[in-house]
Amino acid sequence: MKLQQLRYIWEVAHHELNVSATAQSLYTSQPGISKQIRLLEDELGIEIFSRSGKHLTRVTPAGKTIIEQAGEILRKVESIKQVAQEFSDEKSGTLDVATTHTQARYALPPMIKEFISRYPDVSLNMHQGTPMQIAEMAANGLVDFAIATEAMEHFGDLVMMPCYKWNRCILVPRGHSLAQSSRLTLEEVAEHPIVTYVFGFTGRSKLDEAFMRRGLEPKVVFTATDADVIKTYVRLGLGIGIMAQMAYDPVQDADLVSLDVSHLFDHSTTMIGCRKGTFLRGYMYDFIELFAPHLNRDIVTQAFQLQSREELDELFSNIELPSR
């Protein structure tokens, strides 16, 4: 059994069983990958992939377990490399971060600028996707950190640490009737067509829960994955916008009015997640602390030593999170 063979089966499984695409991504040949997979299957005495002719059709039950174990081994190998690199060069390397549009556009830019200033020799790669995709990338070891509000709690192999609290606002064009209300009610909001986030994005669940508790059915007429699109359609008169308050810019969005609705919706908490067992290099600790200053090296180290979600919750229960 060779490490290369384990990498091949892992990569093939994560390229939708497309051996050609896998070969391209690994800069090798398709026949070479197929041969090594067959040799591994012969050695183990089982099929990892089912086939129809020359094409792989699915992962077998035994193959699923083997591929998961291969992923663990490959991540351990990567950790060994990172340990060696940490001692040979503490200020260069790579950092992969997965996050949503709202975080990438509105929360991260100032600290990313500071991080790059401190670590010019670290290659920082940002991946965007849905909260579920982001959490999966971190859980599978494809990225170092996942930053999101939704979906992270579904992955028990992630160490999740709270970064900050935030709430939403309602956006309306200037002169809109809701702008005259001194304190909005959910009933008033429910009377208007709503433009907001796709379900599963940026605290959308908190919005739906608030209406459900009051027995109201919101008139959601348009959904999007980022705040800039929401603002565009509010400007077109499609409806009132409900989005993260941090995404409203008083200068760039001067044609729109931001209405406080923190009394209507529970706040949401943005988390940073990292796979358990990840070796954190010095600049990774700094990245976390730049984004969430209360998550200093000591706190993060403690979090990685805990075994359960309940212990993590207890660790952070006495920390007052900042608001954005």
mmCIF file of C-alpha atoms in Angstrom:
data_model
loop_
_atom_site.group_PDB
_atom_site.id
_atom_site.type_symbol
_atom_site.label_atom_id
_atom_site.label_comp_id
_atom_site.label_asym_id
_atom_site.label_seq_id
_atom_site.Cartn_x
_atom_site.Cartn_y
_atom_site.Cartn_z
ATOM 1 C CA MET A 1 0.000 0.000 0.000
ATOM 2 C CA LYS A 2 1.410 3.356 -1.072
ATOM 3 C CA LEU A 3 0.560 6.874 0.057
ATOM 4 C CA GLN A 4 0.147 7.809 -3.598
ATOM 5 C CA GLN A 5 -2.587 5.176 -3.998
ATOM 6 C CA LEU A 6 -4.487 6.569 -1.024
ATOM 7 C CA ARG A 7 -4.266 10.057 -2.523
ATOM 8 C CA TYR A 8 -5.616 8.756 -5.828
ATOM 9 C CA ILE A 9 -8.697 7.084 -4.341
ATOM 10 C CA TRP A 10 -9.393 10.157 -2.175
ATOM 11 C CA GLU A 11 -9.101 12.544 -5.118
ATOM 12 C CA VAL A 12 -11.162 10.361 -7.467
ATOM 13 C CA ALA A 13 -13.951 10.155 -4.874
ATOM 14 C CA HIS A 14 -13.901 13.969 -4.595
ATOM 15 C CA HIS A 15 -13.908 14.513 -8.362
ATOM 16 C CA GLU A 16 -17.274 12.759 -8.824
ATOM 17 C CA LEU A 17 -15.479 9.508 -9.867
ATOM 18 C CA ASN A 18 -14.067 11.294 -12.916
ATOM 19 C CA VAL A 19 -10.576 9.830 -13.403
ATOM 20 C CA SER A 20 -9.742 12.251 -16.246
ATOM 21 C CA ALA A 21 -10.539 15.299 -14.106
ATOM 22 C CA THR A 22 -8.543 13.796 -11.239
ATOM 23 C CA ALA A 23 -5.541 13.213 -13.490
ATOM 24 C CA GLN A 24 -5.673 16.826 -14.665
ATOM 25 C CA SER A 25 -5.831 18.192 -11.125
ATOM 26 C CA LEU A 26 -2.875 16.022 -10.043
ATOM 27 C CA TYR A 27 -0.856 16.611 -13.231
ATOM 28 C CA THR A 28 -0.557 12.906 -13.954
ATOM 29 C CA SER A 29 -1.994 10.384 -16.416
ATOM 30 C CA GLN A 30 -5.421 8.749 -16.341
ATOM 31 C CA PRO A 31 -4.030 5.216 -17.028
ATOM 32 C CA GLY A 32 -1.533 5.662 -14.188
ATOM 33 C CA ILE A 33 -4.290 6.497 -11.690
ATOM 34 C CA SER A 34 -6.484 3.622 -12.869
ATOM 35 C CA LYS A 35 -3.576 1.174 -12.612
ATOM 36 C CA GLN A 36 -2.672 2.258 -9.065
ATOM 37 C CA ILE A 37 -6.283 1.987 -7.909
ATOM 38 C CA ARG A 38 -6.494 -1.550 -9.343
ATOM 39 C CA LEU A 39 -3.241 -2.512 -7.630
ATOM 40 C CA LEU A 40 -4.568 -1.240 -4.301
ATOM 41 C CA GLU A 41 -7.848 -3.138 -4.740
ATOM 42 C CA ASP A 42 -5.927 -6.321 -5.621
ATOM 43 C CA GLU A 43 -3.751 -5.923 -2.523
ATOM 44 C CA LEU A 44 -6.770 -5.386 -0.261
ATOM 45 C CA GLY A 45 -8.882 -8.060 -1.945
ATOM 46 C CA ILE A 46 -11.953 -5.827 -2.333
ATOM 47 C CA GLU A 47 -13.369 -3.309 -4.816
ATOM 48 C CA ILE A 48 -13.232 0.315 -3.719
ATOM 49 C CA PHE A 49 -15.216 1.467 -6.766
ATOM 50 C CA SER A 50 -17.912 -0.331 -8.741
ATOM 51 C CA ARG A 51 -17.468 -0.212 -12.525
ATOM 52 C CA SER A 52 -19.419 -0.336 -15.738
ATOM 53 C CA GLY A 53 -16.888 -1.174 -18.420
ATOM 54 C CA LYS A 54 -14.005 1.252 -17.921
ATOM 55 C CA HIS A 55 -16.094 3.798 -16.030
ATOM 56 C CA LEU A 56 -16.384 4.080 -12.263
ATOM 57 C CA THR A 57 -20.034 4.173 -11.244
ATOM 58 C CA ARG A 58 -20.108 4.374 -7.449
ATOM 59 C CA VAL A 59 -18.127 3.925 -4.252
ATOM 60 C CA THR A 60 -18.687 0.518 -2.657
ATOM 61 C CA PRO A 61 -19.623 0.281 1.068
ATOM 62 C CA ALA A 62 -16.129 -1.001 1.868
ATOM 63 C CA GLY A 63 -14.659 1.684 -0.366
ATOM 64 C CA LYS A 64 -16.486 4.419 1.552
ATOM 65 C CA THR A 65 -14.820 3.366 4.802
ATOM 66 C CA ILE A 66 -11.412 3.002 3.160
ATOM 67 C CA ILE A 67 -11.638 6.433 1.523
ATOM 68 C CA GLU A 68 -12.551 8.024 4.849
ATOM 69 C CA GLN A 69 -9.506 6.374 6.458
ATOM 70 C CA ALA A 70 -7.348 7.488 3.530
ATOM 71 C CA GLY A 71 -8.493 11.068 4.104
ATOM 72 C CA GLU A 72 -7.447 10.840 7.751
ATOM 73 C CA ILE A 73 -4.011 9.525 6.773
ATOM 74 C CA LEU A 74 -3.499 12.247 4.168
ATOM 75 C CA ARG A 75 -4.435 14.927 6.679
ATOM 76 C CA LYS A 76 -1.953 13.481 9.178
ATOM 77 C CA VAL A 77 0.743 13.572 6.508
ATOM 78 C CA GLU A 78 -0.093 17.206 5.806
ATOM 79 C CA SER A 79 0.131 18.000 9.520
ATOM 80 C CA ILE A 80 3.595 16.437 9.651
ATOM 81 C CA LYS A 81 4.667 18.645 6.751
ATOM 82 C CA GLN A 82 3.268 21.708 8.508
ATOM 83 C CA VAL A 83 5.115 20.872 11.726
ATOM 84 C CA ALA A 84 8.370 20.638 9.779
ATOM 85 C CA GLN A 85 7.647 23.876 7.939
ATOM 86 C CA GLU A 86 6.785 25.669 11.176
ATOM 87 C CA PHE A 87 10.240 24.943 12.538
ATOM 88 C CA SER A 88 12.047 25.679 9.273
ATOM 89 C CA ASP A 89 10.153 28.863 8.338
ATOM 90 C CA GLU A 90 7.595 30.330 10.723
ATOM 91 C CA LYS A 91 6.326 33.119 8.446
ATOM 92 C CA SER A 92 5.667 31.481 5.090
ATOM 93 C CA GLY A 93 3.167 28.924 3.901
ATOM 94 C CA THR A 94 -0.444 28.772 2.768
ATOM 95 C CA LEU A 95 -3.769 29.453 4.442
ATOM 96 C CA ASP A 96 -7.102 28.386 2.976
ATOM 97 C CA VAL A 97 -10.262 29.996 4.322
ATOM 98 C CA ALA A 98 -13.829 29.160 3.280
ATOM 99 C CA THR A 99 -16.575 31.671 3.943
ATOM 100 C CA THR A 100 -19.765 33.276 2.645
ATOM 101 C CA HIS A 101 -20.072 36.397 0.505
ATOM 102 C CA THR A 102 -21.221 38.538 3.435
ATOM 103 C CA GLN A 103 -18.193 37.626 5.552
ATOM 104 C CA ALA A 104 -15.772 37.998 2.622
ATOM 105 C CA ARG A 105 -17.226 41.327 1.533
ATOM 106 C CA TYR A 106 -18.037 43.070 4.817
ATOM 107 C CA ALA A 107 -16.375 41.404 7.834
ATOM 108 C CA LEU A 108 -12.999 40.150 6.642
ATOM 109 C CA PRO A 109 -11.366 42.887 4.483
ATOM 110 C CA PRO A 110 -9.753 45.005 7.266
ATOM 111 C CA MET A 111 -8.208 42.029 9.039
ATOM 112 C CA ILE A 112 -7.160 40.385 5.759
ATOM 113 C CA LYS A 113 -5.268 43.567 4.877
ATOM 114 C CA GLU A 114 -3.545 43.535 8.282
ATOM 115 C CA PHE A 115 -2.775 39.809 8.044
ATOM 116 C CA ILE A 116 -1.146 40.152 4.608
ATOM 117 C CA SER A 117 0.869 43.101 5.907
ATOM 118 C CA ARG A 118 2.197 40.925 8.750
ATOM 119 C CA TYR A 119 2.713 37.793 6.655
ATOM 120 C CA PRO A 120 3.568 38.780 3.062
ATOM 121 C CA ASP A 121 5.005 35.318 2.387
ATOM 122 C CA VAL A 122 1.825 33.465 3.324
ATOM 123 C CA SER A 123 -0.386 32.636 0.350
ATOM 124 C CA LEU A 124 -3.965 33.298 1.473
ATOM 125 C CA ASN A 125 -6.708 31.581 -0.527
ATOM 126 C CA MET A 126 -10.359 32.433 0.034
ATOM 127 C CA HIS A 127 -13.088 30.002 -1.016
ATOM 128 C CA GLN A 128 -16.744 31.063 -1.105
ATOM 129 C CA GLY A 129 -19.789 28.849 -0.950
ATOM 130 C CA THR A 130 -22.921 27.977 0.949
ATOM 131 C CA PRO A 131 -22.577 27.486 4.722
ATOM 132 C CA MET A 132 -22.989 23.729 4.246
ATOM 133 C CA GLN A 133 -20.286 23.635 1.566
ATOM 134 C CA ILE A 134 -17.989 25.728 3.756
ATOM 135 C CA ALA A 135 -18.385 23.449 6.769
ATOM 136 C CA GLU A 136 -17.882 20.357 4.596
ATOM 137 C CA MET A 137 -14.643 21.786 3.172
ATOM 138 C CA ALA A 138 -13.284 22.302 6.688
ATOM 139 C CA ALA A 139 -14.497 18.894 7.897
ATOM 140 C CA ASN A 140 -12.821 17.200 4.909
ATOM 141 C CA GLY A 141 -9.556 19.088 5.432
ATOM 142 C CA LEU A 142 -9.830 20.959 2.120
ATOM 143 C CA VAL A 143 -9.513 24.313 3.896
ATOM 144 C CA ASP A 144 -7.924 25.361 7.173
ATOM 145 C CA PHE A 145 -10.778 27.518 8.492
ATOM 146 C CA ALA A 146 -14.500 27.848 7.857
ATOM 147 C CA ILE A 147 -16.198 31.135 8.775
ATOM 148 C CA ALA A 148 -19.988 31.143 8.699
ATOM 149 C CA THR A 149 -23.152 31.634 10.721
ATOM 150 C CA GLU A 150 -25.251 28.686 9.587
ATOM 151 C CA ALA A 151 -24.648 24.898 9.259
ATOM 152 C CA MET A 152 -21.439 24.650 11.318
ATOM 153 C CA GLU A 153 -23.182 22.883 14.197
ATOM 154 C CA HIS A 154 -23.945 19.893 11.957
ATOM 155 C CA PHE A 155 -20.286 18.855 11.844
ATOM 156 C CA GLY A 156 -19.107 17.250 15.077
ATOM 157 C CA ASP A 157 -15.491 16.955 13.913
ATOM 158 C CA LEU A 158 -15.071 20.744 13.826
ATOM 159 C CA VAL A 159 -13.809 22.862 16.703
ATOM 160 C CA MET A 160 -16.191 25.826 16.515
ATOM 161 C CA MET A 161 -15.340 29.107 18.210
ATOM 162 C CA PRO A 162 -17.675 32.148 18.424
ATOM 163 C CA CYS A 163 -16.356 35.337 16.816
ATOM 164 C CA TYR A 164 -19.013 38.050 17.060
ATOM 165 C CA LYS A 165 -22.749 38.701 17.308
ATOM 166 C CA TRP A 166 -24.721 40.525 14.651
ATOM 167 C CA ASN A 167 -28.275 41.353 13.775
ATOM 168 C CA ARG A 168 -30.174 42.344 10.716
ATOM 169 C CA CYS A 169 -31.761 45.498 9.392
ATOM 170 C CA ILE A 170 -34.617 46.247 7.048
ATOM 171 C CA LEU A 171 -33.723 48.236 3.950
ATOM 172 C CA VAL A 172 -36.268 50.402 2.182
ATOM 173 C CA PRO A 173 -36.019 53.187 -0.411
ATOM 174 C CA ARG A 174 -36.208 56.708 0.997
ATOM 175 C CA GLY A 175 -39.823 57.805 1.361
ATOM 176 C CA HIS A 176 -41.086 54.246 1.989
ATOM 177 C CA SER A 177 -43.994 54.002 4.455
ATOM 178 C CA LEU A 178 -42.039 51.781 6.867
ATOM 179 C CA ALA A 179 -39.415 54.510 7.259
ATOM 180 C CA GLN A 180 -42.008 56.580 9.142
ATOM 181 C CA SER A 181 -42.489 53.946 11.884
ATOM 182 C CA SER A 182 -40.679 54.670 15.140
ATOM 183 C CA ARG A 183 -40.604 51.012 16.194
ATOM 184 C CA LEU A 184 -41.472 48.367 13.627
ATOM 185 C CA THR A 185 -43.577 45.322 14.440
ATOM 186 C CA LEU A 186 -43.404 41.915 12.751
ATOM 187 C CA GLU A 187 -47.014 42.405 11.671
ATOM 188 C CA GLU A 188 -46.026 45.558 9.751
ATOM 189 C CA VAL A 189 -43.098 43.782 8.150
ATOM 190 C CA ALA A 190 -45.228 40.787 7.147
ATOM 191 C CA GLU A 191 -47.540 43.058 5.153
ATOM 192 C CA HIS A 192 -44.803 43.784 2.601
ATOM 193 C CA PRO A 193 -43.056 41.615 -0.008
ATOM 194 C CA ILE A 194 -39.606 40.636 1.296
ATOM 195 C CA VAL A 195 -36.233 40.277 -0.395
ATOM 196 C CA THR A 196 -33.765 38.342 1.758
ATOM 197 C CA TYR A 197 -31.186 35.570 1.943
ATOM 198 C CA VAL A 198 -31.624 32.063 0.571
ATOM 199 C CA PHE A 199 -32.559 29.625 3.343
ATOM 200 C CA GLY A 200 -29.419 28.352 5.071
ATOM 201 C CA PHE A 201 -27.501 31.602 4.482
ATOM 202 C CA THR A 202 -26.400 34.316 6.894
ATOM 203 C CA GLY A 203 -28.766 33.832 9.800
ATOM 204 C CA ARG A 204 -31.825 33.210 7.633
ATOM 205 C CA SER A 205 -33.083 30.628 10.153
ATOM 206 C CA LYS A 206 -33.421 33.326 12.857
ATOM 207 C CA LEU A 207 -35.651 35.357 10.553
ATOM 208 C CA ASP A 208 -37.941 32.425 9.776
ATOM 209 C CA GLU A 209 -38.151 31.459 13.462
ATOM 210 C CA ALA A 210 -39.263 34.954 14.450
ATOM 211 C CA PHE A 211 -42.205 34.924 12.030
ATOM 212 C CA MET A 212 -43.106 31.346 12.963
ATOM 213 C CA ARG A 213 -43.276 32.200 16.679
ATOM 214 C CA ARG A 214 -45.837 34.907 15.920
ATOM 215 C CA GLY A 215 -47.848 32.722 13.558
ATOM 216 C CA LEU A 216 -47.040 34.949 10.589
ATOM 217 C CA GLU A 217 -46.257 33.946 7.017
ATOM 218 C CA PRO A 218 -43.632 36.277 5.477
ATOM 219 C CA LYS A 219 -44.113 37.180 1.809
ATOM 220 C CA VAL A 220 -40.643 36.259 0.577
ATOM 221 C CA VAL A 221 -40.697 37.103 -3.131
ATOM 222 C CA PHE A 222 -36.987 36.934 -3.930
ATOM 223 C CA THR A 223 -33.940 35.339 -2.298
ATOM 224 C CA ALA A 224 -30.233 35.752 -2.948
ATOM 225 C CA THR A 225 -26.948 34.576 -1.481
ATOM 226 C CA ASP A 226 -25.402 37.996 -0.900
ATOM 227 C CA ALA A 227 -26.410 41.403 0.381
ATOM 228 C CA ASP A 228 -25.369 43.348 -2.738
ATOM 229 C CA VAL A 229 -27.957 41.494 -4.808
ATOM 230 C CA ILE A 230 -30.605 42.075 -2.117
ATOM 231 C CA LYS A 231 -29.901 45.820 -2.216
ATOM 232 C CA THR A 232 -30.146 45.845 -6.008
ATOM 233 C CA TYR A 233 -33.645 44.389 -5.973
ATOM 234 C CA VAL A 234 -34.803 46.650 -3.152
ATOM 235 C CA ARG A 235 -33.758 49.563 -5.376
ATOM 236 C CA LEU A 236 -35.864 48.070 -8.183
ATOM 237 C CA GLY A 237 -38.901 48.132 -5.886
ATOM 238 C CA LEU A 238 -39.296 44.364 -5.678
ATOM 239 C CA GLY A 239 -39.767 44.472 -1.902
ATOM 240 C CA ILE A 240 -38.247 45.464 1.417
ATOM 241 C CA GLY A 241 -34.835 43.972 2.145
ATOM 242 C CA ILE A 242 -33.888 42.018 5.265
ATOM 243 C CA MET A 243 -30.138 41.474 5.550
ATOM 244 C CA ALA A 244 -27.143 41.735 7.884
ATOM 245 C CA GLN A 245 -26.790 45.226 9.359
ATOM 246 C CA MET A 246 -23.030 45.159 8.678
ATOM 247 C CA ALA A 247 -23.749 45.046 4.934
ATOM 248 C CA TYR A 248 -25.348 48.498 4.956
ATOM 249 C CA ASP A 249 -22.997 51.362 4.027
ATOM 250 C CA PRO A 250 -24.446 54.816 4.844
ATOM 251 C CA VAL A 251 -22.352 56.393 2.081
ATOM 252 C CA GLN A 252 -22.658 53.881 -0.762
ATOM 253 C CA ASP A 253 -26.262 53.057 0.155
ATOM 254 C CA ALA A 254 -27.384 56.655 0.773
ATOM 255 C CA ASP A 255 -30.463 56.114 -1.420
ATOM 256 C CA LEU A 256 -31.687 53.460 1.015
ATOM 257 C CA VAL A 257 -32.800 53.689 4.638
ATOM 258 C CA SER A 258 -31.646 51.119 7.208
ATOM 259 C CA LEU A 259 -34.268 50.376 9.874
ATOM 260 C CA ASP A 260 -33.300 48.797 13.196
ATOM 261 C CA VAL A 261 -35.093 45.498 13.804
ATOM 262 C CA SER A 262 -32.864 44.047 16.530
ATOM 263 C CA HIS A 263 -35.965 43.962 18.776
ATOM 264 C CA LEU A 264 -37.723 41.668 16.279
ATOM 265 C CA PHE A 265 -35.055 39.068 15.574
ATOM 266 C CA ASP A 266 -32.638 37.178 17.816
ATOM 267 C CA HIS A 267 -29.004 37.979 17.178
ATOM 268 C CA SER A 268 -26.870 35.517 15.222
ATOM 269 C CA THR A 269 -23.312 34.429 15.990
ATOM 270 C CA THR A 270 -20.596 34.061 13.387
ATOM 271 C CA MET A 271 -18.260 31.144 14.106
ATOM 272 C CA ILE A 272 -14.826 30.107 12.959
ATOM 273 C CA GLY A 273 -14.431 26.351 12.614
ATOM 274 C CA CYS A 274 -11.352 24.175 12.248
ATOM 275 C CA ARG A 275 -11.034 20.412 11.993
ATOM 276 C CA LYS A 276 -10.076 18.651 15.231
ATOM 277 C CA GLY A 277 -6.459 17.595 15.258
ATOM 278 C CA THR A 278 -5.333 20.334 12.870
ATOM 279 C CA PHE A 279 -1.808 21.547 13.513
ATOM 280 C CA LEU A 280 -2.090 25.315 13.844
ATOM 281 C CA ARG A 281 0.945 27.245 12.712
ATOM 282 C CA GLY A 282 1.823 30.552 14.344
ATOM 283 C CA TYR A 283 0.258 32.659 11.598
ATOM 284 C CA MET A 284 -2.949 30.618 11.868
ATOM 285 C CA TYR A 285 -3.288 31.605 15.527
ATOM 286 C CA ASP A 286 -2.718 35.215 14.499
ATOM 287 C CA PHE A 287 -5.375 34.984 11.776
ATOM 288 C CA ILE A 288 -7.950 33.823 14.314
ATOM 289 C CA GLU A 289 -7.031 36.533 16.823
ATOM 290 C CA LEU A 290 -7.100 39.282 14.189
ATOM 291 C CA PHE A 291 -10.631 38.272 13.243
ATOM 292 C CA ALA A 292 -11.812 37.701 16.827
ATOM 293 C CA PRO A 293 -9.454 39.358 19.381
ATOM 294 C CA HIS A 294 -10.921 37.406 22.316
ATOM 295 C CA LEU A 295 -9.747 34.170 20.655
ATOM 296 C CA ASN A 296 -6.127 34.490 21.734
ATOM 297 C CA ARG A 297 -3.640 31.640 21.495
ATOM 298 C CA ASP A 298 -4.338 30.373 25.028
ATOM 299 C CA ILE A 299 -8.114 30.210 24.467
ATOM 300 C CA VAL A 300 -7.749 28.513 21.074
ATOM 301 C CA THR A 301 -5.305 25.974 22.521
ATOM 302 C CA GLN A 302 -7.788 25.190 25.303
ATOM 303 C CA ALA A 303 -10.597 24.796 22.773
ATOM 304 C CA PHE A 304 -8.596 22.235 20.785
ATOM 305 C CA GLN A 305 -7.986 20.182 23.917
ATOM 306 C CA LEU A 306 -11.690 19.810 24.731
ATOM 307 C CA GLN A 307 -13.579 16.731 23.630
ATOM 308 C CA SER A 308 -17.236 17.746 23.412
ATOM 309 C CA ARG A 309 -19.463 20.565 22.160
ATOM 310 C CA GLU A 310 -20.749 21.040 25.719
ATOM 311 C CA GLU A 311 -17.205 21.679 26.994
ATOM 312 C CA LEU A 312 -16.663 24.213 24.206
ATOM 313 C CA ASP A 313 -19.907 25.997 25.085
ATOM 314 C CA GLU A 314 -18.815 26.175 28.720
ATOM 315 C CA LEU A 315 -15.391 27.570 27.769
ATOM 316 C CA PHE A 316 -16.970 30.434 25.848
ATOM 317 C CA SER A 317 -19.974 31.002 28.131
ATOM 318 C CA ASN A 318 -18.258 33.761 30.138
ATOM 319 C CA ILE A 319 -16.818 35.603 27.132
ATOM 320 C CA GLU A 320 -18.739 38.693 26.050
ATOM 321 C CA LEU A 321 -18.792 38.655 22.259
ATOM 322 C CA PRO A 322 -18.437 41.928 20.327
ATOM 323 C CA SER A 323 -21.296 43.065 18.092
ATOM 324 C CA ARG A 324 -21.163 44.172 14.471
#
